[in-house]
Coordinates of C-alpha atoms in Angstrom, one line a residue:
Chain A
M680 CA 26.7 -44.5 37.8
N681 CA 24.2 -46.6 39.8
I682 CA 20.8 -46.7 38.0
R683 CA 18.9 -45.2 41.0
D684 CA 21.4 -42.3 41.0
A685 CA 21.0 -41.9 37.2
L686 CA 17.3 -41.5 37.6
K687 CA 17.5 -38.6 40.0
L688 CA 17.0 -35.8 37.5
Y689 CA 15.9 -37.2 34.2
V690 CA 15.7 -34.5 31.5
I691 CA 14.1 -34.9 28.0
P692 CA 15.1 -32.0 25.7
D693 CA 12.6 -31.0 23.1
R694 CA 13.3 -29.0 19.9
R695 CA 9.9 -27.2 20.1
I696 CA 9.6 -26.6 23.8
G697 CA 13.2 -25.6 24.2
A698 CA 13.4 -23.5 21.0
P699 CA 15.4 -21.6 19.9
R700 CA 18.1 -23.7 21.7
S701 CA 19.1 -26.9 20.0
I702 CA 18.6 -30.2 21.8
E703 CA 22.3 -30.4 22.4
E704 CA 22.4 -26.9 24.0
Q705 CA 19.4 -27.8 26.1
A706 CA 21.1 -31.0 27.3
A707 CA 24.4 -29.3 28.1
L708 CA 22.7 -26.6 30.2
A709 CA 20.5 -29.2 32.0
I710 CA 23.7 -31.2 32.9
D711 CA 25.3 -27.9 34.0
G712 CA 22.4 -27.6 36.5
G713 CA 22.6 -31.2 37.7
A714 CA 20.6 -33.4 35.3
T715 CA 21.8 -37.0 35.7
L716 CA 20.2 -38.5 32.6
I717 CA 19.3 -37.2 29.2
Q718 CA 16.7 -38.9 27.0
L719 CA 16.5 -38.2 23.3
R720 CA 12.8 -38.3 22.2
E721 CA 12.0 -36.7 18.9
K722 CA 9.3 -38.3 16.9
E723 CA 9.7 -36.0 13.9
M724 CA 13.3 -36.7 13.1
N725 CA 14.3 -39.2 10.5
G726 CA 16.8 -42.0 11.2
R727 CA 19.8 -40.0 10.0
E728 CA 19.0 -36.9 12.0
L729 CA 18.3 -39.0 15.1
Y730 CA 21.5 -40.9 14.6
E731 CA 23.6 -37.7 14.3
T732 CA 21.8 -36.0 17.2
A733 CA 22.2 -39.1 19.3
C734 CA 25.9 -39.3 18.6
R735 CA 26.4 -35.8 19.8
L736 CA 24.3 -36.3 22.9
S737 CA 26.1 -39.6 23.6
S738 CA 29.5 -37.9 23.5
L739 CA 28.3 -35.0 25.6
C740 CA 26.8 -37.2 28.3
R741 CA 29.8 -39.5 28.5
S742 CA 32.2 -36.6 28.8
R743 CA 30.0 -35.0 31.5
G744 CA 29.2 -38.1 33.5
A745 CA 25.5 -38.2 32.6
V746 CA 23.6 -41.2 31.4
F747 CA 22.1 -41.1 27.9
V748 CA 19.1 -43.1 26.6
V749 CA 17.2 -43.0 23.4
N750 CA 13.4 -43.3 23.2
D751 CA 11.9 -46.0 21.1
R752 CA 14.7 -46.4 18.5
L753 CA 16.9 -49.2 19.8
D754 CA 18.9 -49.2 16.6
I755 CA 19.8 -45.5 17.1
A756 CA 20.6 -46.2 20.8
L757 CA 23.0 -49.0 19.8
A758 CA 24.5 -47.1 16.9
S759 CA 25.2 -44.0 19.0
R760 CA 26.7 -46.0 21.9
A761 CA 23.9 -44.7 24.2
H762 CA 23.7 -46.3 27.7
G763 CA 20.2 -47.5 27.0
V764 CA 16.8 -47.2 25.4
H765 CA 13.4 -46.3 26.7
L766 CA 10.5 -48.3 25.4
G767 CA 6.8 -47.3 25.7
K768 CA 3.8 -49.4 24.9
E769 CA 3.9 -48.4 21.3
D770 CA 7.6 -49.5 20.9
L771 CA 9.4 -52.8 20.7
P772 CA 8.5 -55.1 23.6
V773 CA 11.1 -55.0 26.4
S774 CA 11.6 -58.8 26.3
V775 CA 12.4 -58.6 22.6
A776 CA 14.8 -55.7 23.1
R777 CA 16.5 -57.5 25.9
K778 CA 17.5 -60.4 23.6
I779 CA 19.4 -58.1 21.2
V780 CA 21.2 -55.7 23.5
P781 CA 24.6 -56.2 25.1
V782 CA 25.0 -57.0 28.8
G783 CA 24.7 -53.9 30.9
F784 CA 22.6 -52.0 28.3
L785 CA 19.8 -50.2 30.1
I786 CA 16.2 -50.8 29.2
G787 CA 13.5 -48.5 30.6
A788 CA 9.8 -49.0 30.3
T789 CA 6.7 -47.0 30.9
A790 CA 4.0 -47.9 33.4
H791 CA 0.6 -46.3 33.8
S792 CA -0.6 -49.0 36.1
I793 CA 0.6 -51.7 38.5
E794 CA -0.1 -54.3 35.8
E795 CA 2.1 -52.5 33.3
G796 CA 4.8 -52.0 35.9
R797 CA 4.8 -55.7 36.8
A798 CA 4.9 -56.6 33.1
A799 CA 7.9 -54.4 32.7
E800 CA 9.7 -56.0 35.6
E801 CA 8.9 -59.5 34.3
Q802 CA 10.2 -58.7 30.8
G803 CA 13.5 -57.5 32.2
A804 CA 13.3 -53.7 32.3
D805 CA 16.0 -52.0 34.4
Y806 CA 13.8 -49.1 35.5
V807 CA 10.3 -47.9 35.0
G808 CA 8.9 -44.5 34.2
I809 CA 5.6 -44.0 36.1
G810 CA 3.0 -41.5 35.1
A811 CA 1.5 -39.2 34.3
V812 CA 1.5 -37.7 37.8
F813 CA -0.2 -34.5 36.6
P814 CA -1.7 -33.3 33.3
T815 CA 1.0 -32.2 30.8
G816 CA 1.0 -30.4 27.5
T817 CA 4.0 -32.3 26.3
K818 CA 2.4 -35.6 25.4
N819 CA -1.1 -36.9 24.7
V820 CA -1.5 -38.3 28.2
V821 CA -3.6 -41.4 28.4
S822 CA -4.0 -41.4 32.2
V823 CA -3.3 -39.0 35.0
I824 CA -2.7 -41.0 38.2
G825 CA -1.6 -38.4 40.7
V826 CA 0.9 -38.8 43.5
D827 CA -1.1 -41.5 45.1
G828 CA -1.1 -43.4 41.9
I829 CA 2.6 -43.1 41.6
R830 CA 3.0 -44.3 45.2
A831 CA 0.8 -47.4 44.6
I832 CA 2.7 -48.5 41.5
R833 CA 6.1 -47.8 43.1
K834 CA 5.2 -49.9 46.1
A835 CA 4.1 -52.8 43.9
L836 CA 7.6 -52.9 42.2
S837 CA 11.1 -53.5 43.2
L838 CA 12.5 -51.8 40.1
P839 CA 14.1 -48.4 40.2
S840 CA 11.6 -45.8 39.2
V841 CA 11.1 -42.2 38.0
A842 CA 7.9 -40.2 38.0
I843 CA 6.9 -38.3 34.9
G844 CA 4.2 -35.9 33.8
G845 CA 3.7 -32.3 34.7
I846 CA 6.3 -32.2 37.4
S847 CA 7.6 -28.7 38.3
E848 CA 9.6 -26.9 41.0
G849 CA 6.3 -26.4 42.9
N850 CA 5.3 -30.1 43.2
A851 CA 8.6 -32.0 42.9
A852 CA 9.0 -32.6 46.6
E853 CA 5.4 -33.9 46.8
V854 CA 6.1 -36.3 43.9
L855 CA 9.3 -37.5 45.5
S856 CA 7.4 -38.3 48.7
A857 CA 5.8 -41.2 46.7
G858 CA 9.2 -43.0 47.0
V859 CA 10.4 -42.8 43.4
D860 CA 14.1 -42.5 42.8
G861 CA 13.8 -39.4 40.7
I862 CA 11.8 -37.2 38.5
A863 CA 11.6 -36.9 34.7
V864 CA 10.9 -33.5 33.2
V865 CA 10.6 -31.7 29.9
S866 CA 9.1 -28.2 30.2
A867 CA 10.1 -27.6 33.8
V868 CA 13.7 -27.5 32.7
V869 CA 14.1 -27.0 28.9
G870 CA 11.0 -24.8 28.6
R871 CA 12.5 -22.2 31.0
P872 CA 14.7 -19.3 30.0
D873 CA 17.4 -20.3 32.5
I874 CA 17.6 -24.1 31.9
A875 CA 20.7 -24.6 34.1
G876 CA 19.1 -22.6 37.0
A877 CA 15.8 -24.5 36.6
A878 CA 17.7 -27.9 36.6
R879 CA 19.7 -26.7 39.6
R880 CA 16.6 -25.9 41.7
L881 CA 15.0 -29.3 40.9
A882 CA 18.3 -31.1 41.6
E883 CA 18.5 -29.5 45.0
T884 CA 15.0 -30.8 45.8
V885 CA 15.9 -34.3 44.6
F886 CA 19.3 -34.5 46.3
S887 CA 18.1 -33.0 49.6
G888 CA 16.4 -36.3 50.0
K889 CA 13.5 -35.0 52.0
P890 CA 10.0 -34.3 50.9
Chain B
M488 CA 19.3 -67.8 -1.8
N489 CA 22.0 -66.0 -3.6
I490 CA 21.7 -62.2 -3.3
R491 CA 21.4 -61.6 -7.0
D492 CA 18.6 -64.2 -7.2
A493 CA 16.9 -62.6 -4.2
L494 CA 16.7 -59.3 -6.0
K495 CA 14.9 -60.7 -9.1
L496 CA 11.4 -59.6 -8.1
Y497 CA 11.5 -57.3 -5.1
V498 CA 8.1 -56.4 -3.8
I499 CA 7.2 -53.7 -1.3
P500 CA 3.6 -54.1 0.1
D501 CA 1.7 -51.0 1.0
R502 CA -1.2 -50.6 3.3
R503 CA -2.7 -47.8 1.4
I504 CA -2.0 -48.9 -2.2
G505 CA -2.9 -52.5 -1.5
A506 CA -6.0 -51.8 0.5
P507 CA -8.2 -53.5 1.6
R508 CA -5.7 -56.3 1.7
S509 CA -3.3 -56.4 4.7
I510 CA 0.4 -56.2 4.1
E511 CA 0.7 -59.8 5.0
E512 CA -2.0 -60.8 2.5
Q513 CA -0.3 -58.7 -0.2
A514 CA 3.1 -60.3 0.6
A515 CA 1.6 -63.8 0.5
L516 CA 0.0 -63.3 -2.9
A517 CA 3.1 -61.6 -4.3
I518 CA 5.1 -64.7 -3.2
D519 CA 2.5 -66.9 -4.8
G520 CA 3.2 -65.1 -8.1
G521 CA 7.0 -65.4 -7.8
A522 CA 8.2 -62.4 -5.6
T523 CA 11.7 -63.3 -4.4
L524 CA 12.0 -60.6 -1.7
I525 CA 9.6 -58.7 0.4
Q526 CA 10.4 -55.3 2.0
L527 CA 8.4 -53.9 4.9
R528 CA 8.2 -50.1 4.5
E529 CA 5.5 -48.4 6.5
K530 CA 6.4 -44.9 7.7
E531 CA 3.2 -44.4 9.6
M532 CA 3.4 -47.5 11.9
N533 CA 4.7 -47.2 15.4
G534 CA 7.5 -49.5 16.6
R535 CA 5.1 -52.0 18.1
E536 CA 3.0 -52.3 15.0
L537 CA 6.1 -52.6 12.8
Y538 CA 7.6 -55.3 15.1
E539 CA 4.4 -57.3 15.0
T540 CA 4.0 -56.9 11.2
A541 CA 7.7 -57.7 10.7
C542 CA 7.5 -60.9 12.7
R543 CA 4.5 -62.1 10.6
L544 CA 6.3 -61.2 7.4
S545 CA 9.5 -62.8 8.5
S546 CA 7.8 -66.1 9.3
L547 CA 5.9 -66.0 6.0
C548 CA 9.0 -65.3 4.0
R549 CA 11.1 -67.9 5.7
S550 CA 8.4 -70.6 5.3
R551 CA 8.0 -69.7 1.6
G552 CA 11.7 -69.3 0.7
A553 CA 11.6 -65.6 0.1
V554 CA 14.0 -63.0 1.5
F555 CA 12.6 -60.4 4.0
V556 CA 14.1 -57.0 4.6
V557 CA 12.9 -54.0 6.7
N558 CA 13.2 -50.5 5.5
D559 CA 15.0 -48.0 7.8
R560 CA 14.4 -49.6 11.2
L561 CA 17.4 -51.8 11.8
D562 CA 16.1 -52.6 15.3
I563 CA 12.8 -54.0 13.9
A564 CA 14.8 -56.0 11.3
L565 CA 17.0 -57.6 14.1
A566 CA 14.1 -58.2 16.4
S567 CA 12.0 -59.9 13.8
R568 CA 14.8 -62.0 12.5
A569 CA 14.6 -60.4 9.0
H570 CA 17.3 -61.3 6.5
G571 CA 18.3 -57.7 6.2
V572 CA 17.6 -53.9 6.3
H573 CA 17.3 -51.4 3.5
L574 CA 18.8 -48.0 4.3
G575 CA 18.1 -44.8 2.4
K576 CA 19.9 -41.5 2.7
E577 CA 17.6 -40.4 5.6
D578 CA 18.3 -43.5 7.6
L579 CA 21.3 -44.9 9.6
P580 CA 24.5 -44.8 7.6
V581 CA 25.4 -48.2 6.0
S582 CA 28.8 -48.2 7.7
V583 CA 27.3 -47.7 11.1
A584 CA 24.7 -50.4 10.6
R585 CA 27.4 -52.8 9.4
K586 CA 29.1 -52.5 12.7
I587 CA 26.1 -53.7 14.7
V588 CA 24.6 -56.5 12.6
P589 CA 25.6 -60.1 12.6
V590 CA 27.7 -61.7 9.8
G591 CA 25.5 -62.5 6.8
F592 CA 22.9 -59.9 7.6
L593 CA 22.0 -58.1 4.4
I594 CA 22.3 -54.3 4.1
G595 CA 20.8 -52.6 1.1
A596 CA 21.3 -49.0 0.1
T597 CA 19.7 -46.5 -2.3
A598 CA 21.6 -44.8 -5.1
H599 CA 20.3 -41.9 -7.2
S600 CA 23.7 -41.3 -8.7
I601 CA 27.1 -43.0 -9.4
E602 CA 28.6 -41.2 -6.4
E603 CA 25.9 -42.5 -4.0
G604 CA 26.3 -46.0 -5.5
R605 CA 30.1 -45.9 -4.9
A606 CA 29.6 -44.6 -1.4
A607 CA 27.2 -47.5 -0.7
E608 CA 29.8 -50.0 -2.0
E609 CA 32.6 -48.5 0.1
Q610 CA 30.4 -48.5 3.2
G611 CA 29.7 -52.2 2.9
A612 CA 26.3 -52.4 1.3
D613 CA 25.3 -55.9 0.0
Y614 CA 23.1 -54.5 -2.8
V615 CA 22.0 -51.2 -4.1
G616 CA 18.5 -50.0 -5.2
I617 CA 18.9 -47.7 -8.1
G618 CA 16.2 -45.2 -9.1
A619 CA 13.9 -43.7 -9.8
V620 CA 13.7 -45.1 -13.3
F621 CA 10.4 -43.5 -14.0
P622 CA 8.1 -41.0 -12.2
T623 CA 6.1 -42.7 -9.5
G624 CA 3.2 -41.8 -7.2
T625 CA 4.5 -44.0 -4.4
K626 CA 7.2 -41.7 -3.1
N627 CA 8.3 -38.1 -3.3
V628 CA 10.9 -38.8 -5.9
V629 CA 14.0 -36.7 -5.8
S630 CA 15.3 -37.6 -9.2
V631 CA 14.1 -39.6 -12.2
I632 CA 17.1 -41.0 -14.0
G633 CA 15.6 -43.1 -16.8
V634 CA 16.9 -46.5 -18.1
D635 CA 20.1 -44.8 -19.2
G636 CA 20.7 -43.5 -15.8
I637 CA 20.2 -46.9 -14.3
R638 CA 22.6 -48.4 -16.8
A639 CA 25.3 -45.8 -16.0
I640 CA 25.1 -46.4 -12.3
R641 CA 24.9 -50.1 -12.6
K642 CA 28.0 -50.2 -14.9
A643 CA 30.0 -48.1 -12.3
L644 CA 29.4 -50.7 -9.6
S645 CA 30.1 -54.3 -8.9
L646 CA 27.4 -54.6 -6.3
P647 CA 24.2 -56.6 -7.0
S648 CA 21.5 -54.1 -8.0
V649 CA 17.8 -53.7 -8.3
A650 CA 16.0 -50.9 -10.2
I651 CA 13.1 -49.1 -8.6
G652 CA 10.5 -46.4 -9.5
G653 CA 7.5 -46.6 -11.8
I654 CA 8.4 -50.0 -13.1
S655 CA 5.4 -51.9 -14.7
E656 CA 4.6 -54.9 -16.9
G657 CA 5.0 -52.6 -19.9
N658 CA 8.5 -51.3 -19.2
A659 CA 10.1 -54.1 -17.1
A660 CA 12.0 -55.7 -20.0
E661 CA 13.4 -52.3 -21.0
V662 CA 14.6 -51.7 -17.4
L663 CA 16.2 -55.1 -17.2
S664 CA 18.1 -54.4 -20.4
A665 CA 20.1 -51.9 -18.2
G666 CA 21.8 -54.9 -16.6
V667 CA 20.3 -54.8 -13.1
D668 CA 19.7 -58.1 -11.3
G669 CA 16.0 -57.4 -10.7
I670 CA 13.2 -54.9 -10.4
A671 CA 11.5 -53.5 -7.3
V672 CA 7.9 -52.6 -7.4
V673 CA 5.0 -51.5 -5.3
S674 CA 1.9 -50.5 -7.3
A675 CA 2.6 -52.8 -10.3
V676 CA 2.0 -55.7 -8.0
V677 CA 0.2 -54.8 -4.8
G678 CA -1.9 -52.1 -6.5
R679 CA -3.4 -54.6 -8.9
P680 CA -6.6 -56.6 -8.2
D681 CA -4.8 -59.8 -9.0
I682 CA -1.6 -59.5 -7.1
A683 CA -0.4 -63.0 -7.7
G684 CA -1.1 -62.7 -11.4
A685 CA 0.7 -59.4 -11.7
A686 CA 3.7 -60.8 -9.9
R687 CA 3.7 -63.8 -12.1
R688 CA 3.8 -61.8 -15.3
L689 CA 6.7 -59.7 -14.0
A690 CA 8.5 -62.8 -12.7
E691 CA 8.2 -64.3 -16.2
T692 CA 9.8 -61.2 -17.7
V693 CA 12.6 -61.3 -15.1
F694 CA 13.3 -65.0 -15.3
S695 CA 13.2 -65.2 -19.1
G696 CA 16.5 -63.4 -18.8
K697 CA 16.1 -61.6 -22.1
P698 CA 15.1 -58.0 -22.7

């Protein structure tokens, strides 16, 4: 799958927000609804739990034609045969990760500003997650930059990009009007009772291709 | 350095126990006193902090002829050009790590029993840390097996081994009588006002070669 296509509907399952469903159940339902990429991000799991969860998600995504990336832990990504890793500012530098991954391994980075986006591009990131668009309860958000902020960063970069932070059914079209390739969500999909239905409605907005 | 020689005096710096000295200062003083191996084990650091600390320790150890391993985070170990990684039961499986590391990269495992020691050997570990010998305040210890427990596990294995858990100047000779190649310590070295002196006294015991 082309990286820009993979970024269309980027879903991050969450044990807490998606409870009582497991991360694997959340991911499977999200893919049913049209999720194109699943990211494993669980700060509370130890290495063994992460590895075992990542192996299950990697198999699931490969069998269903979705892309799978692991947040932060490049070792878990490599060990589970994930398609890539997502690296934030508190993780390994992108340029360092690039030196130890095989050709074709995806590296995503996070950008809260044009400067961070350009740095990600220079260091060899394959895509950039831009945010936070809106306030969100999922993460301690350092900066909320709005749709205009997303547009400004996106325009300054040639990298494929995905917007993240407080995106929902109600504002997805507006976010996409900023020119990003796709949207990344947690609560808007895995926090809903009908995960597949929620993913499907967001996928329709993303794939309609019009704001 | 031969792996059995590298295990002679295995020191694990600790930000909290060794405060106010930095991990790097603790490591440098321990090497001054004769530490043969430094392990970076800091569960509270994020990936970026670990990477930066690991790079400094890796350079320090290489320039001083000591071996450097990273606990748990194989990605940080690879990125910082450490000599190896130490994997416990809650970390990546040894057999999985073995598949993604270069030839000659050290993999250490932990054994609290003969079964765990044999599993580590079968999975391709280069050495095994056996413990806990004595109760310790450093970790939540699952099992205290005493010097006899260390001896029993050591005898069942052909792998190089290091004993860990509550080892001090007063009991080091007794622990070494169990036949391990060396001793691993935290508080007994980095928790002392004179880190180099504490390391030196332990090194003398280890290198004297007699119980």
